[in-house]
PDB file of C-alpha atoms in Angstrom:
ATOM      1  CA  UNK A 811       0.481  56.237   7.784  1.00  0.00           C
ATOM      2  CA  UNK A 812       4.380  56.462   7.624  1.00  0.00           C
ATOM      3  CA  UNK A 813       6.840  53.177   8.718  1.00  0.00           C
ATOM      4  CA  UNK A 814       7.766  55.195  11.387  1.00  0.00           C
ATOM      5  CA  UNK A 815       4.231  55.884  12.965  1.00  0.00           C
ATOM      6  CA  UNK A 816       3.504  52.176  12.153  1.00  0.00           C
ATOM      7  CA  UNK A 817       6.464  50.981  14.003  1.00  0.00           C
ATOM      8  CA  UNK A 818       6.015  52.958  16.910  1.00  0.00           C
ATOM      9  CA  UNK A 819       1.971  51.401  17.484  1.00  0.00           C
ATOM     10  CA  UNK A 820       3.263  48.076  17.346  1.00  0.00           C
ATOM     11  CA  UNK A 821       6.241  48.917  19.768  1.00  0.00           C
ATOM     12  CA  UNK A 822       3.441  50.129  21.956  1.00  0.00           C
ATOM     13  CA  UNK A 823       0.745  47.239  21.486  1.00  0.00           C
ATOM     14  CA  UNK A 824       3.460  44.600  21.885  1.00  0.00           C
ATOM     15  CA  UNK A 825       4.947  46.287  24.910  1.00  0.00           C
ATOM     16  CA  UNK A 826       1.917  46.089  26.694  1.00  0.00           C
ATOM     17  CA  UNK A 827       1.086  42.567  25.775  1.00  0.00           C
ATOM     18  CA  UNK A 828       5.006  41.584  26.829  1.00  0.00           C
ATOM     19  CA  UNK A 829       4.335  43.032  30.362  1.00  0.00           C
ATOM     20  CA  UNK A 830       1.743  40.067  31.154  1.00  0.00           C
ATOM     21  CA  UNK A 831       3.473  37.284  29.782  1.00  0.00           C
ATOM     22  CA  UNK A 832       6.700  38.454  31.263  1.00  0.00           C
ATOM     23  CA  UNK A 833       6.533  35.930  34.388  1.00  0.00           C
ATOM     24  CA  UNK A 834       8.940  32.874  34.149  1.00  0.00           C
ATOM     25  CA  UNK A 835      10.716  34.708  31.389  1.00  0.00           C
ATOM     26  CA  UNK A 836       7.763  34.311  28.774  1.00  0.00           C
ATOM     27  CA  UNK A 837       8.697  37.711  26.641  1.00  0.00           C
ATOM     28  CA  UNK A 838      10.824  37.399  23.040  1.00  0.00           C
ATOM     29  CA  UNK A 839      12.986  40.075  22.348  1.00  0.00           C
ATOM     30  CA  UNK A 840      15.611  39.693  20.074  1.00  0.00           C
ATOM     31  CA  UNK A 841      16.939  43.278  19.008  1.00  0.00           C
ATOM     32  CA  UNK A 842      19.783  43.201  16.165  1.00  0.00           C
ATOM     33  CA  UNK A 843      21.981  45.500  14.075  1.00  0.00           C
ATOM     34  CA  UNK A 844      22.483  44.133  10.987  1.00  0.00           C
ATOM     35  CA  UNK A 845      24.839  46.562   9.485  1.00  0.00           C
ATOM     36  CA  UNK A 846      25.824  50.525  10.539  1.00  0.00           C
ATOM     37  CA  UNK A 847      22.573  51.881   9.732  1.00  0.00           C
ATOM     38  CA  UNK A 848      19.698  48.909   9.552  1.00  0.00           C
ATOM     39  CA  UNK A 849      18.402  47.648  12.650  1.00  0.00           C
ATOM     40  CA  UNK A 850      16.151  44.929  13.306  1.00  0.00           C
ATOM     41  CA  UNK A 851      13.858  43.403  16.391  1.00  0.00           C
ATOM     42  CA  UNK A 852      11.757  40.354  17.180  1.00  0.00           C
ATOM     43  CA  UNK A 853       9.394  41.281  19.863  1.00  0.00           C
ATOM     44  CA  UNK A 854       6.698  39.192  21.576  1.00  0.00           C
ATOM     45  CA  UNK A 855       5.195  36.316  24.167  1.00  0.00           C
ATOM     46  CA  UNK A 856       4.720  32.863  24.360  1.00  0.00           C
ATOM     47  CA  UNK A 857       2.220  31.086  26.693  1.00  0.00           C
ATOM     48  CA  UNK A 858       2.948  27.709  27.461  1.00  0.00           C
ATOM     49  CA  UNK A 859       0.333  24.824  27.632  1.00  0.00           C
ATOM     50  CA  UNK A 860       0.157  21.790  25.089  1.00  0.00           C
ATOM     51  CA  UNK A 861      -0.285  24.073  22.657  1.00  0.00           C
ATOM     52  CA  UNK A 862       2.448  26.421  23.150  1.00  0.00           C
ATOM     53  CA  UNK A 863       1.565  29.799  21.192  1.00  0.00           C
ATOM     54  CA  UNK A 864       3.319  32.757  21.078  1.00  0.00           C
ATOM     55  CA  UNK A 865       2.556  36.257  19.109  1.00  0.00           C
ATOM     56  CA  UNK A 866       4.625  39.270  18.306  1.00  0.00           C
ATOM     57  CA  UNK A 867       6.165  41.285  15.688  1.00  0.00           C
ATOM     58  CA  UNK A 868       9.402  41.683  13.485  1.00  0.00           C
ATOM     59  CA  UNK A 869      10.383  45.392  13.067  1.00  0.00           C
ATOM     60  CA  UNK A 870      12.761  46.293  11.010  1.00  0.00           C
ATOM     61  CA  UNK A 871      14.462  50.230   9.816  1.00  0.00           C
ATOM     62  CA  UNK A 872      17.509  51.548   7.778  1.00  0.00           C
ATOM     63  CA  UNK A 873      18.486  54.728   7.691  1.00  0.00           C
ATOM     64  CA  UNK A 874      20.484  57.139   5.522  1.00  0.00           C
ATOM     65  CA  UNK A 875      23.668  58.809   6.675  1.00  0.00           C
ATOM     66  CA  UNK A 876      21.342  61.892   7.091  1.00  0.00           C
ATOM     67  CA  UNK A 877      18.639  59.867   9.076  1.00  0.00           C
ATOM     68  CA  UNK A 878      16.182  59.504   6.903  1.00  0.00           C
ATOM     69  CA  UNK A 879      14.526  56.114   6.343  1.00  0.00           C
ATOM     70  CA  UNK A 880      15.325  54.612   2.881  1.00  0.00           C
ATOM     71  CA  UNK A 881      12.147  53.472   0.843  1.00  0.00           C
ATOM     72  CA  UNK A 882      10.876  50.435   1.034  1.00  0.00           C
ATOM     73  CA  UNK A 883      13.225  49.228   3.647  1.00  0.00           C
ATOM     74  CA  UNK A 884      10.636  49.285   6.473  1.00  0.00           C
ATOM     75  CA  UNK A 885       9.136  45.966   7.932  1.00  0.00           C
ATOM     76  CA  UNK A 886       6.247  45.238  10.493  1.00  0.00           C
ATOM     77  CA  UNK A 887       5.152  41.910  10.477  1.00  0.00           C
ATOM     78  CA  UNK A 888       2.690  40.830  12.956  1.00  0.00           C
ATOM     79  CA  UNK A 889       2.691  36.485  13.912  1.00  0.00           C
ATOM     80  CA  UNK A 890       1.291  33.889  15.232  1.00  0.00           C
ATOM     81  CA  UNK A 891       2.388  30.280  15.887  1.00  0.00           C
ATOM     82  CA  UNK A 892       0.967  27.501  17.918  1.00  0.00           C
ATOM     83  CA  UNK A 893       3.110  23.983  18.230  1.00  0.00           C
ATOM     84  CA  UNK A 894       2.246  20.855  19.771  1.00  0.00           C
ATOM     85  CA  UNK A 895       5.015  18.643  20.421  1.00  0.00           C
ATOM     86  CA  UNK A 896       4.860  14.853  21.779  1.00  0.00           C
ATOM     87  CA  UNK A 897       7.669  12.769  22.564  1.00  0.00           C
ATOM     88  CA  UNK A 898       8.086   9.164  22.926  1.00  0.00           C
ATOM     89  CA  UNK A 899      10.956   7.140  23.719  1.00  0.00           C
ATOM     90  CA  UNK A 900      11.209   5.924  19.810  1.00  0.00           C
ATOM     91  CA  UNK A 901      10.470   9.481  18.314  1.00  0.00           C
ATOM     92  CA  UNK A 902       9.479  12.641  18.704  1.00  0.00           C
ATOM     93  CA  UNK A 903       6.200  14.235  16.676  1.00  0.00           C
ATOM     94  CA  UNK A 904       5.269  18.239  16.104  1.00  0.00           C
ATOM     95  CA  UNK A 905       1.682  19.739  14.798  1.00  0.00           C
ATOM     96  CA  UNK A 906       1.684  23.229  14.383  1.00  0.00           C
ATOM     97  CA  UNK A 907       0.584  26.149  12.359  1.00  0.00           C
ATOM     98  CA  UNK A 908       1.924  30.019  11.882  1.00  0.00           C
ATOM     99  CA  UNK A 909      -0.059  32.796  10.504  1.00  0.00           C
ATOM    100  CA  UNK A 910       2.023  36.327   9.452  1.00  0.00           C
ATOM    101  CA  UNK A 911       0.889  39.628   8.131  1.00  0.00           C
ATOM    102  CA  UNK A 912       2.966  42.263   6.443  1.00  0.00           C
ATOM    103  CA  UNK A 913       1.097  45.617   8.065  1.00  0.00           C
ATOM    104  CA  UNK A 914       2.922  47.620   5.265  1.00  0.00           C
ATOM    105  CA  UNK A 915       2.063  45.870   2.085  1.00  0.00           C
ATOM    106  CA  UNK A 916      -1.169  43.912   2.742  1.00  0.00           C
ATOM    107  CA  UNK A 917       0.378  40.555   2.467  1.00  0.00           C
ATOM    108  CA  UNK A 918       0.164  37.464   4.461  1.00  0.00           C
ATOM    109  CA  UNK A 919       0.474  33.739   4.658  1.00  0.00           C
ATOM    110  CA  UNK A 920      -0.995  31.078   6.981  1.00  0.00           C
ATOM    111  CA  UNK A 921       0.979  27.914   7.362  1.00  0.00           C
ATOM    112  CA  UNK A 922      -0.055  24.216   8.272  1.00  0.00           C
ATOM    113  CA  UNK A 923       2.966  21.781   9.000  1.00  0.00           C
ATOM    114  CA  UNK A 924       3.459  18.468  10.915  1.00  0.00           C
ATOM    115  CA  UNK A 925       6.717  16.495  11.276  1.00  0.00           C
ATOM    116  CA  UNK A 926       7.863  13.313  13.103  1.00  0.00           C
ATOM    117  CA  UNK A 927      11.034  11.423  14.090  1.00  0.00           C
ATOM    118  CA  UNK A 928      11.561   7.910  15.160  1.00  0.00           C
ATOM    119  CA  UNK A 929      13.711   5.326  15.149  1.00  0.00           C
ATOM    120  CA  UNK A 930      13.581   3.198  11.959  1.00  0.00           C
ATOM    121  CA  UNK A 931      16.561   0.246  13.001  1.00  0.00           C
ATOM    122  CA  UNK A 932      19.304   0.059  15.190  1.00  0.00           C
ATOM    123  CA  UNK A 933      21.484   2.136  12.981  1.00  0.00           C
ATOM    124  CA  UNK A 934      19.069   4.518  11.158  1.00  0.00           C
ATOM    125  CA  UNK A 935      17.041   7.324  12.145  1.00  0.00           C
ATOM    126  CA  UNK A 936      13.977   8.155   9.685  1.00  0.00           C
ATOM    127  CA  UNK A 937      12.448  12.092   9.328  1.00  0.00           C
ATOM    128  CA  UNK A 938       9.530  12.892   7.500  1.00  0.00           C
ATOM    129  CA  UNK A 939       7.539  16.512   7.649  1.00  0.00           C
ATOM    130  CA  UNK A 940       4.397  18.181   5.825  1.00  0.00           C
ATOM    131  CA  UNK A 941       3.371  21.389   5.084  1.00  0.00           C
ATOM    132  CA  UNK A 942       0.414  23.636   3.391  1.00  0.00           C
ATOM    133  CA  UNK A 943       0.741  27.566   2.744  1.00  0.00           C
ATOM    134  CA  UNK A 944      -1.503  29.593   1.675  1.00  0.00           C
ATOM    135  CA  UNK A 945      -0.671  33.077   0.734  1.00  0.00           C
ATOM    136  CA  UNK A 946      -2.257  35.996   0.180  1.00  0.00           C
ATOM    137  CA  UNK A 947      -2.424  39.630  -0.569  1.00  0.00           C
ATOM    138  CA  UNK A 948      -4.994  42.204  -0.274  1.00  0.00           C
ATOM    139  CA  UNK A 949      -3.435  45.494  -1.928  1.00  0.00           C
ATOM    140  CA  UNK A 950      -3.270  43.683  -4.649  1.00  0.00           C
ATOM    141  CA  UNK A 951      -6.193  41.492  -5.041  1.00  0.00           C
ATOM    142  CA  UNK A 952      -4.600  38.635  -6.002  1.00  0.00           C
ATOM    143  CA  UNK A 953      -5.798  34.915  -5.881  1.00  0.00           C
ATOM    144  CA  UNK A 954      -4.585  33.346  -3.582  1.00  0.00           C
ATOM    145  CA  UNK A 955      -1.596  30.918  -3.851  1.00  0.00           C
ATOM    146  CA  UNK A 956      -1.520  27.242  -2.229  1.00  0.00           C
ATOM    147  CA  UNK A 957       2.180  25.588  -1.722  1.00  0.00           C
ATOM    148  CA  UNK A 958       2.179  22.542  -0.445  1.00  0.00           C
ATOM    149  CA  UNK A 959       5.711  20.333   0.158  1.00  0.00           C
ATOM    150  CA  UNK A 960       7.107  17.007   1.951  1.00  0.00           C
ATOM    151  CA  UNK A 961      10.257  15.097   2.604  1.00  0.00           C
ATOM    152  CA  UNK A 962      11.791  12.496   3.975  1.00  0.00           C
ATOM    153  CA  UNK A 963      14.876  12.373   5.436  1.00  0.00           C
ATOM    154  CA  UNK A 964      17.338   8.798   5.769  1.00  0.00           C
ATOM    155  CA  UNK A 965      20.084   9.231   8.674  1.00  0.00           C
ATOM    156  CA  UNK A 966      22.994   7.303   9.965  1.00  0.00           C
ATOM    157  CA  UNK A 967      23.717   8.451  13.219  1.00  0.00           C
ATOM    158  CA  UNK A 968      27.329   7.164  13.880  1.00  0.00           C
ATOM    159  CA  UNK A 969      28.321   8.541  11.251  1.00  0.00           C
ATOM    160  CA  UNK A 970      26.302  11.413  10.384  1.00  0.00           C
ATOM    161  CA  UNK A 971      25.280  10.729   6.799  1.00  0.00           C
ATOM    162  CA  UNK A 972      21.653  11.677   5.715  1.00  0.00           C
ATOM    163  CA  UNK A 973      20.247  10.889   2.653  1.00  0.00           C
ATOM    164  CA  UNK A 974      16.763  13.098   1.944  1.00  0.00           C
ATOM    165  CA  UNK A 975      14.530  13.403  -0.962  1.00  0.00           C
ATOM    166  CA  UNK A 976      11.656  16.376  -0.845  1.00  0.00           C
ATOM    167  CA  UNK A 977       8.481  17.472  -3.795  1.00  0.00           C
ATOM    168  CA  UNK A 978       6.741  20.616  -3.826  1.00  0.00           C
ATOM    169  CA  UNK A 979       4.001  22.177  -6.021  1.00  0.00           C
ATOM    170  CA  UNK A 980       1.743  25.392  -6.130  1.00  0.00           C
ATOM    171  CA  UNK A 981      -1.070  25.917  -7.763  1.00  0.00           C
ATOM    172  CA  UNK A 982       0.788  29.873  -9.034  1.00  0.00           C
ATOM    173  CA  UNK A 983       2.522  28.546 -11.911  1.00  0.00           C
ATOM    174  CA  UNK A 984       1.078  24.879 -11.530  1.00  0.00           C
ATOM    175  CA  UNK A 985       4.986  24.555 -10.616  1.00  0.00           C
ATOM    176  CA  UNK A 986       6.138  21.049  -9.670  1.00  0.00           C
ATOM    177  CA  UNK A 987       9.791  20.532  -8.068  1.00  0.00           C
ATOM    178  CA  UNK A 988      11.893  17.417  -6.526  1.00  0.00           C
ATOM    179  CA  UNK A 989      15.093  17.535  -4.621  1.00  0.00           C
ATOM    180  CA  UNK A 990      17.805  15.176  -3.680  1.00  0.00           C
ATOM    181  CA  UNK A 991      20.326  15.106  -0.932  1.00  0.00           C
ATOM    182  CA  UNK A 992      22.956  14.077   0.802  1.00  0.00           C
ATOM    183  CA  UNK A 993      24.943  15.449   4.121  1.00  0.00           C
ATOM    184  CA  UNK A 994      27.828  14.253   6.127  1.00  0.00           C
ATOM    185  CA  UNK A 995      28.915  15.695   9.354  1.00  0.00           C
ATOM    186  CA  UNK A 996      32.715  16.162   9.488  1.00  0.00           C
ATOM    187  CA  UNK A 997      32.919  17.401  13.016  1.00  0.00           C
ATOM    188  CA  UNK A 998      30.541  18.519  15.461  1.00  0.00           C
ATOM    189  CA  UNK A 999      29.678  22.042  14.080  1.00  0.00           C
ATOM    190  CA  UNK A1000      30.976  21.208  10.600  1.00  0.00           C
ATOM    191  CA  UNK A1001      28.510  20.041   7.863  1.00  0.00           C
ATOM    192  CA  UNK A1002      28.996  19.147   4.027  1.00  0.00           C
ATOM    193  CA  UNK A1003      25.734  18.948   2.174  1.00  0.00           C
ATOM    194  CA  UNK A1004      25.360  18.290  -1.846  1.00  0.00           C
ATOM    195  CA  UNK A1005      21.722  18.265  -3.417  1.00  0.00           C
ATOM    196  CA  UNK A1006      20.429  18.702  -7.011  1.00  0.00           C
ATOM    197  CA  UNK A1007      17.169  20.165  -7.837  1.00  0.00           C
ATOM    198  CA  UNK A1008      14.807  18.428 -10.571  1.00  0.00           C
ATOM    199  CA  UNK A1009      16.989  15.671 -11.153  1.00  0.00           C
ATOM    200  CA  UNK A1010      16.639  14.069 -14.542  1.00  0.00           C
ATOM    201  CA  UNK A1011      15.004  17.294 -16.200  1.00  0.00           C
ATOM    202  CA  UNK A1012      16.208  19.771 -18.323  1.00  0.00           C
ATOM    203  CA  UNK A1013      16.113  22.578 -15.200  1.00  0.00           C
ATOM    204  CA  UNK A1014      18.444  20.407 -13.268  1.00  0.00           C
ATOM    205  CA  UNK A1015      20.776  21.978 -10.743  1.00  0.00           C
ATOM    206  CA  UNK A1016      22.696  21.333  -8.394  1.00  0.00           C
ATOM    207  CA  UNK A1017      25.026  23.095  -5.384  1.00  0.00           C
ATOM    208  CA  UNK A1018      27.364  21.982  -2.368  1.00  0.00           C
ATOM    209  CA  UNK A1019      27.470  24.137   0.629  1.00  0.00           C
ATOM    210  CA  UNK A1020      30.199  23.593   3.649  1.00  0.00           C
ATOM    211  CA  UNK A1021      28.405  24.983   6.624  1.00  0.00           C
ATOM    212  CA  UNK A1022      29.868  25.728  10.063  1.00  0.00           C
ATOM    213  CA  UNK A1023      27.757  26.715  13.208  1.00  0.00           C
ATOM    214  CA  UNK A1024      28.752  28.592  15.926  1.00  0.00           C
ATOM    215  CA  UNK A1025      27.192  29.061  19.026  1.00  0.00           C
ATOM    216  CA  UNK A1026      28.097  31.773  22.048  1.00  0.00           C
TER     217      UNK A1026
END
């Protein structure tokens, strides 16, 4: 089956599954060009309830000048997600889990995470969040891979400092990692963040990144 045919089923399944959930503005759609000949679209529903889930699809397609579809640039993943999110007047907690399939290479993950933020003191706010993945992939008959990662996360709220410190293994390459770092908010959509990778080993490394956010 080509990446055109493919796309064009989901377009279909997910267009009729949109028209139900499209009361009280329940559909996704996010179309996007990213440059003069690739194009790319979120599609889907979510149904709210305590746990809110939602399904759709990512399609993506780029093209030649001629119009032909360049190899290998095709996506159609198919997801799932379902988040349960509690909030308190000291913190706020989230449970969920997301499940994706690439319908054009036969691979897939399914992803376990949990999170929480609460109030640690008058002047510090403490975040900590879990997660599991295990991937797959059936073309190629490959074991599956479990990556598993946490962090916490120190931060000064009247000044915007934040001070985090994350681990992560998988069971691939029996790969183990740490990270460290720190971020300062200069203005409101302006952030400075610094953080080395394995500190203390001989694959140390480290980067700064000044990141601005605009919204519209």
């Amino acid at each position: 089956m080509t990446i055109f045919k493919t796309a064009c089923m989901l377009f279909a399944i997910l267009s009729s599954l949109a028209a139900v959930a499209r009361a009280d503005d329940l559909l996704i759609w996010s179309p996007a060009k990213l440059s003069d000949r690739s194009y790319k679209a979120t599609m889907g529903f979510r149904l709210p309830a305590e746990w809110e889930t939602s399904a759709g699809a990512d399609i993506a397609l780029a093209s030649t000048k001629g119009g032909a579809v360049l190899p290998d640039s095709g996506q159609a993943m198919l997801w799932g997600r379902i988040v349960k999110t509690s909030v308190t007047p000291a913190g706020q907690s989230q449970r969920g889990a997301r499940v994706s399939v690439d319908t054009l290479r036969g691979s897939g993950a399914l992803t376990l995470s949990r999170s929480r933020s609460w109030i640690l003191s008058d002047s510090l706010d403490m975040q900590s969040s879990r997660s599991i993945s295990v991937q797959f992939d059936a073309i190629d008959t490959r074991q599956a891979s479990v990556t598993a990662s946490q962090a916490l996360k120190l931060i000064h709220p009247w000044t915007g400092t934040s001070l985090s410190a994350g681990t992560g293994i998988s069971n691939a390459a029996g790969d183990f990692s740490t990270t460290v770092a720190v971020g300062q908010t200069i203005l409101p959509n302006l952030n400075l963040d610094a953080s080395v990778s394995n500190p203390f080993s001989g694959s140390e490394a480290g980067s700064v990144n000044l990141r601005y956010r605009l919204q519209w």
